Amino acid sequence: MRLDRFFTTLGVATRREVSLAVSRGRVTVNGRTVKSASVHVDEENDVITLDGREIKYRKFFYLMLNKPAGYVSSTEDAGDTVMKLLPAEYERAGGFPCGRLDRDTVGLLLITNDGDTAHRLLSPRRHVAKKYRFECSEPLTDEMIKKLEHGVDLGDFVTSPATLEMSSPTSGVIGITEGKFHQIKRMLAEVGSGITFLERIKFGPLTLDDNLSRGEFRELTADEISLLIS
Ligand code: URA
């Protein structure tokens, strides 16, 4: 691929910035300073540097973000989007949140530019498992828990059985395999309680890191990526 495309695909620089960097001798390919941004490079094998830093090619990236409250899970919004928590190169490289967490929901959000994998993970047919730590306003009785575990009628659809692990009458972990709009809030409301705190701790094969603070992100490991894309 062309050298300028190499940089723009990665979101590292715009075409103009690449031209400028090349004209200033800041870009090397296999140890040689290049003179034109339109030279062709072997993105998989050539060693390409910008200002002495090697820039490795990768088609897709996968990030685990610990989403804080107050951010919208989208790429376009007049206010704060989760993309604003990341260096701009990820959005320039086509990154987007895989699915949505409500503005006040916190926790695990996958950010990627791999559309096919995101599509697969979000497909209702895949029943990808998600787990959320929750706190609620009204204590959950055995009967309410049974209803949630059985599936509740939300009017437009009946939820699949949820799993519940209670740590107190008003807190615990709920597992679902669907991802409808406001699903857990609506499920809890339907049985007579209300969500006061919601944190996603699992999404498919991914588990939120204990040591990833709110607002922080990290690249997924090779093992996590292979579980995700398989
Ligand atoms: N269920 C909800 O109600 N909200 C979320 O953000 C995620 C699941």
Tab-separated table of C-alpha atoms and ligand atoms in Angstrom:
chain	number	residue	atom	x	y	z
A	1	MET	CA	0.000	0.000	0.000
A	2	ARG	CA	1.055	3.596	-0.382
A	3	LEU	CA	3.000	5.119	2.482
A	4	ASP	CA	0.426	7.876	3.072
A	5	ARG	CA	-2.356	5.277	3.171
A	6	PHE	CA	-0.342	3.248	5.690
A	7	PHE	CA	-0.382	6.210	8.070
A	8	THR	CA	-3.970	7.293	7.437
A	9	THR	CA	-5.317	3.744	7.874
A	10	LEU	CA	-3.690	3.594	11.275
A	11	GLY	CA	-5.039	7.038	12.148
A	12	VAL	CA	-1.507	8.165	12.981
A	13	ALA	CA	-1.499	11.102	10.553
A	14	THR	CA	-3.562	12.705	7.825
A	15	ARG	CA	-2.327	12.665	4.220
A	16	ARG	CA	-1.183	16.259	4.573
A	17	GLU	CA	0.703	15.491	7.759
A	18	VAL	CA	2.401	12.522	6.094
A	19	SER	CA	3.515	14.705	3.159
A	20	LEU	CA	4.854	17.286	5.547
A	21	ALA	CA	6.671	14.703	7.670
A	22	VAL	CA	8.170	13.094	4.551
A	23	SER	CA	9.321	16.451	3.155
A	24	ARG	CA	11.058	17.100	6.479
A	25	GLY	CA	12.831	13.739	6.399
A	26	ARG	CA	11.007	12.412	9.444
A	27	VAL	CA	9.906	9.120	7.875
A	28	THR	CA	12.084	6.086	7.153
A	29	VAL	CA	11.358	2.753	5.527
A	30	ASN	CA	13.822	-0.021	6.341
A	31	GLY	CA	16.331	2.505	7.626
A	32	ARG	CA	16.182	4.835	4.621
A	33	THR	CA	14.664	8.287	4.700
A	34	VAL	CA	11.872	8.368	2.135
A	35	LYS	CA	11.397	11.241	-0.288
A	36	SER	CA	7.807	10.689	-1.353
A	37	ALA	CA	4.594	9.906	0.524
A	38	SER	CA	3.324	7.934	-2.453
A	39	VAL	CA	5.986	5.203	-2.365
A	40	HIS	CA	4.650	1.708	-1.925
A	41	VAL	CA	5.461	-0.173	1.248
A	42	ASP	CA	4.974	-3.731	2.385
A	43	GLU	CA	2.913	-2.965	5.472
A	44	GLU	CA	3.408	-6.401	6.989
A	45	ASN	CA	7.194	-6.629	6.620
A	46	ASP	CA	8.783	-3.206	6.140
A	47	VAL	CA	10.089	-1.345	9.188
A	48	ILE	CA	8.522	2.102	9.047
A	49	THR	CA	9.416	4.882	11.475
A	50	LEU	CA	8.124	8.373	12.158
A	51	ASP	CA	10.454	10.578	14.177
A	52	GLY	CA	12.469	7.486	15.037
A	53	ARG	CA	9.470	5.584	16.473
A	54	GLU	CA	8.524	2.361	14.726
A	55	ILE	CA	4.902	2.359	13.570
A	56	LYS	CA	3.558	-1.178	13.388
A	57	TYR	CA	0.788	-2.007	10.966
A	58	ARG	CA	-2.418	-3.607	12.126
A	59	LYS	CA	-5.676	-3.703	10.341
A	60	PHE	CA	-7.863	-3.787	13.435
A	61	PHE	CA	-7.541	-2.713	17.042
A	62	TYR	CA	-9.486	-3.837	20.091
A	63	LEU	CA	-9.626	-1.855	23.314
A	64	MET	CA	-11.190	-2.512	26.689
A	65	LEU	CA	-12.507	0.759	28.107
A	66	ASN	CA	-13.746	1.144	31.668
A	67	LYS	CA	-16.512	3.581	30.834
A	68	PRO	CA	-17.261	6.251	33.403
A	69	ALA	CA	-20.746	7.735	33.898
A	70	GLY	CA	-21.629	10.805	31.846
A	71	TYR	CA	-20.382	9.562	28.468
A	72	VAL	CA	-22.451	8.511	25.471
A	73	SER	CA	-21.592	5.233	23.701
A	74	SER	CA	-21.327	6.650	20.212
A	75	THR	CA	-18.891	8.326	17.872
A	76	GLU	CA	-21.025	11.364	17.113
A	77	ASP	CA	-22.608	13.506	19.757
A	78	ALA	CA	-22.509	17.167	20.567
A	79	GLY	CA	-21.569	16.256	24.146
A	80	ASP	CA	-19.100	13.770	25.540
A	81	THR	CA	-18.722	10.498	23.686
A	82	VAL	CA	-16.660	7.577	24.910
A	83	MET	CA	-14.293	8.217	21.978
A	84	LYS	CA	-13.196	11.413	23.707
A	85	LEU	CA	-11.619	9.258	26.417
A	86	LEU	CA	-9.129	7.848	23.885
A	87	PRO	CA	-6.306	9.345	21.812
A	88	ALA	CA	-7.782	10.801	18.595
A	89	GLU	CA	-5.927	8.276	16.411
A	90	TYR	CA	-8.405	5.542	17.400
A	91	GLU	CA	-11.389	7.469	16.083
A	92	ARG	CA	-9.441	8.497	12.986
A	93	ALA	CA	-8.712	4.811	12.386
A	94	GLY	CA	-12.452	4.099	12.322
A	95	GLY	CA	-12.967	3.057	15.953
A	96	PHE	CA	-16.431	2.877	17.478
A	97	PRO	CA	-18.020	1.389	20.601
A	98	CYS	CA	-19.245	-2.161	20.095
A	99	GLY	CA	-22.762	-1.800	21.468
A	100	ARG	CA	-24.126	0.743	23.882
A	101	LEU	CA	-24.082	1.360	27.576
A	102	ASP	CA	-26.446	4.034	28.887
A	103	ARG	CA	-24.899	7.380	29.789
A	104	ASP	CA	-25.106	6.536	33.504
A	105	THR	CA	-23.920	2.908	33.101
A	106	VAL	CA	-20.236	2.276	33.806
A	107	GLY	CA	-17.792	-0.525	33.080
A	108	LEU	CA	-16.643	-2.739	30.247
A	109	LEU	CA	-17.025	-1.345	26.741
A	110	LEU	CA	-15.221	-2.783	23.730
A	111	ILE	CA	-13.942	-0.221	21.247
A	112	THR	CA	-12.816	-1.515	17.865
A	113	ASN	CA	-12.691	-0.752	14.166
A	114	ASP	CA	-13.471	-4.374	13.261
A	115	GLY	CA	-17.014	-4.033	11.931
A	116	ASP	CA	-17.561	-7.727	11.174
A	117	THR	CA	-16.580	-8.861	14.655
A	118	ALA	CA	-18.694	-6.122	16.258
A	119	HIS	CA	-21.636	-7.114	14.093
A	120	ARG	CA	-21.250	-10.733	15.139
A	121	LEU	CA	-20.952	-9.909	18.842
A	122	LEU	CA	-24.058	-7.733	18.708
A	123	SER	CA	-26.171	-10.093	16.632
A	124	PRO	CA	-29.222	-11.233	18.647
A	125	ARG	CA	-28.690	-14.727	17.187
A	126	ARG	CA	-25.321	-15.093	18.944
A	127	HIS	CA	-26.745	-14.614	22.478
A	128	VAL	CA	-23.448	-13.151	23.692
A	129	ALA	CA	-23.410	-13.267	27.504
A	130	LYS	CA	-23.085	-10.048	29.514
A	131	LYS	CA	-22.858	-9.612	33.270
A	132	TYR	CA	-23.625	-6.473	35.224
A	133	ARG	CA	-23.040	-5.577	38.847
A	134	PHE	CA	-26.125	-3.732	40.020
A	135	GLU	CA	-27.697	-1.932	42.940
A	136	CYS	CA	-31.421	-1.370	43.121
A	137	SER	CA	-33.867	0.771	45.035
A	138	GLU	CA	-36.306	-1.897	46.296
A	139	PRO	CA	-35.078	-5.186	47.814
A	140	LEU	CA	-35.526	-8.114	45.444
A	141	THR	CA	-37.758	-10.787	46.957
A	142	ASP	CA	-37.465	-14.469	46.012
A	143	GLU	CA	-40.521	-14.011	43.830
A	144	MET	CA	-39.002	-11.050	41.961
A	145	ILE	CA	-35.768	-12.992	41.454
A	146	LYS	CA	-37.718	-15.982	40.114
A	147	LYS	CA	-39.498	-13.724	37.617
A	148	LEU	CA	-36.190	-12.335	36.361
A	149	GLU	CA	-34.732	-15.830	36.151
A	150	HIS	CA	-37.759	-17.032	34.245
A	151	GLY	CA	-38.002	-14.106	31.805
A	152	VAL	CA	-40.153	-10.991	32.055
A	153	ASP	CA	-42.626	-9.541	29.593
A	154	LEU	CA	-41.497	-6.049	28.663
A	155	GLY	CA	-44.407	-5.448	26.307
A	156	ASP	CA	-42.431	-5.466	23.064
A	157	PHE	CA	-40.614	-8.713	23.946
A	158	VAL	CA	-40.186	-11.346	26.650
A	159	THR	CA	-36.658	-11.503	28.046
A	160	SER	CA	-34.686	-14.740	28.036
A	161	PRO	CA	-33.953	-16.204	31.464
A	162	ALA	CA	-31.456	-14.070	33.414
A	163	THR	CA	-28.992	-15.327	36.011
A	164	LEU	CA	-28.897	-13.645	39.418
A	165	GLU	CA	-26.240	-13.823	42.116
A	166	MET	CA	-27.409	-11.639	44.997
A	167	SER	CA	-24.890	-10.199	47.455
A	168	SER	CA	-27.567	-8.328	49.430
A	169	PRO	CA	-31.312	-7.816	48.892
A	170	THR	CA	-30.526	-4.660	46.889
A	171	SER	CA	-27.317	-5.626	45.068
A	172	GLY	CA	-25.746	-8.408	43.063
A	173	VAL	CA	-24.754	-9.524	39.601
A	174	ILE	CA	-27.244	-10.102	36.784
A	175	GLY	CA	-26.413	-12.014	33.617
A	176	ILE	CA	-28.312	-11.617	30.347
A	177	THR	CA	-27.754	-12.777	26.780
A	178	GLU	CA	-29.625	-9.993	25.016
A	179	GLY	CA	-28.897	-6.328	24.598
A	180	LYS	CA	-32.132	-4.420	24.147
A	181	PHE	CA	-32.373	-0.703	24.911
A	182	HIS	CA	-32.393	-0.072	28.704
A	183	GLN	CA	-32.952	-3.792	29.120
A	184	ILE	CA	-31.862	-4.286	32.728
A	185	LYS	CA	-33.499	-1.077	33.921
A	186	ARG	CA	-36.729	-2.163	32.269
A	187	MET	CA	-36.481	-5.699	33.694
A	188	LEU	CA	-35.994	-4.409	37.232
A	189	ALA	CA	-38.792	-1.853	36.816
A	190	GLU	CA	-41.096	-4.586	35.567
A	191	VAL	CA	-40.622	-6.640	38.746
A	192	GLY	CA	-41.067	-3.560	40.957
A	193	SER	CA	-37.601	-2.191	41.686
A	194	GLY	CA	-35.299	0.365	40.078
A	195	ILE	CA	-31.645	0.374	39.075
A	196	THR	CA	-29.544	2.875	41.030
A	197	PHE	CA	-26.122	1.618	39.826
A	198	LEU	CA	-25.139	-0.494	36.832
A	199	GLU	CA	-21.648	-1.650	35.889
A	200	ARG	CA	-20.883	-4.100	33.084
A	201	ILE	CA	-18.238	-6.561	34.236
A	202	LYS	CA	-18.404	-9.181	31.455
A	203	PHE	CA	-18.971	-9.062	27.719
A	204	GLY	CA	-18.617	-12.379	25.887
A	205	PRO	CA	-15.138	-13.717	26.689
A	206	LEU	CA	-13.963	-10.396	28.176
A	207	THR	CA	-13.863	-9.595	31.893
A	208	LEU	CA	-13.373	-6.059	33.167
A	209	ASP	CA	-9.921	-5.688	34.744
A	210	ASP	CA	-9.964	-4.914	38.475
A	211	ASN	CA	-6.995	-2.599	38.010
A	212	LEU	CA	-8.398	-0.604	35.103
A	213	SER	CA	-9.732	2.628	36.612
A	214	ARG	CA	-12.838	4.362	35.326
A	215	GLY	CA	-11.977	6.268	32.175
A	216	GLU	CA	-8.906	4.119	31.483
A	217	PHE	CA	-8.478	1.756	28.562
A	218	ARG	CA	-6.048	-0.907	27.431
A	219	GLU	CA	-5.405	-2.943	24.304
A	220	LEU	CA	-6.812	-6.459	24.446
A	221	THR	CA	-4.251	-9.244	24.704
A	222	ALA	CA	-3.664	-11.615	21.776
A	223	ASP	CA	-5.541	-14.342	23.706
A	224	GLU	CA	-8.540	-12.094	24.303
A	225	ILE	CA	-8.612	-11.102	20.627
A	226	SER	CA	-8.533	-14.677	19.429
A	227	LEU	CA	-11.414	-15.598	21.764
A	228	LEU	CA	-13.347	-12.564	20.577
A	229	ILE	CA	-12.954	-13.133	16.866
A	230	SER	CA	-13.408	-16.922	16.910
B	1	URA	N1	-29.171	-2.484	30.528
B	1	URA	C1	-29.513	-1.204	30.796
B	1	URA	O1	-30.609	-0.936	31.255
B	1	URA	N2	-28.607	-0.254	30.573
B	1	URA	C2	-27.367	-0.484	30.087
B	1	URA	O2	-26.574	0.437	29.912
B	1	URA	C3	-27.027	-1.825	29.820
B	1	URA	C4	-27.948	-2.809	30.039
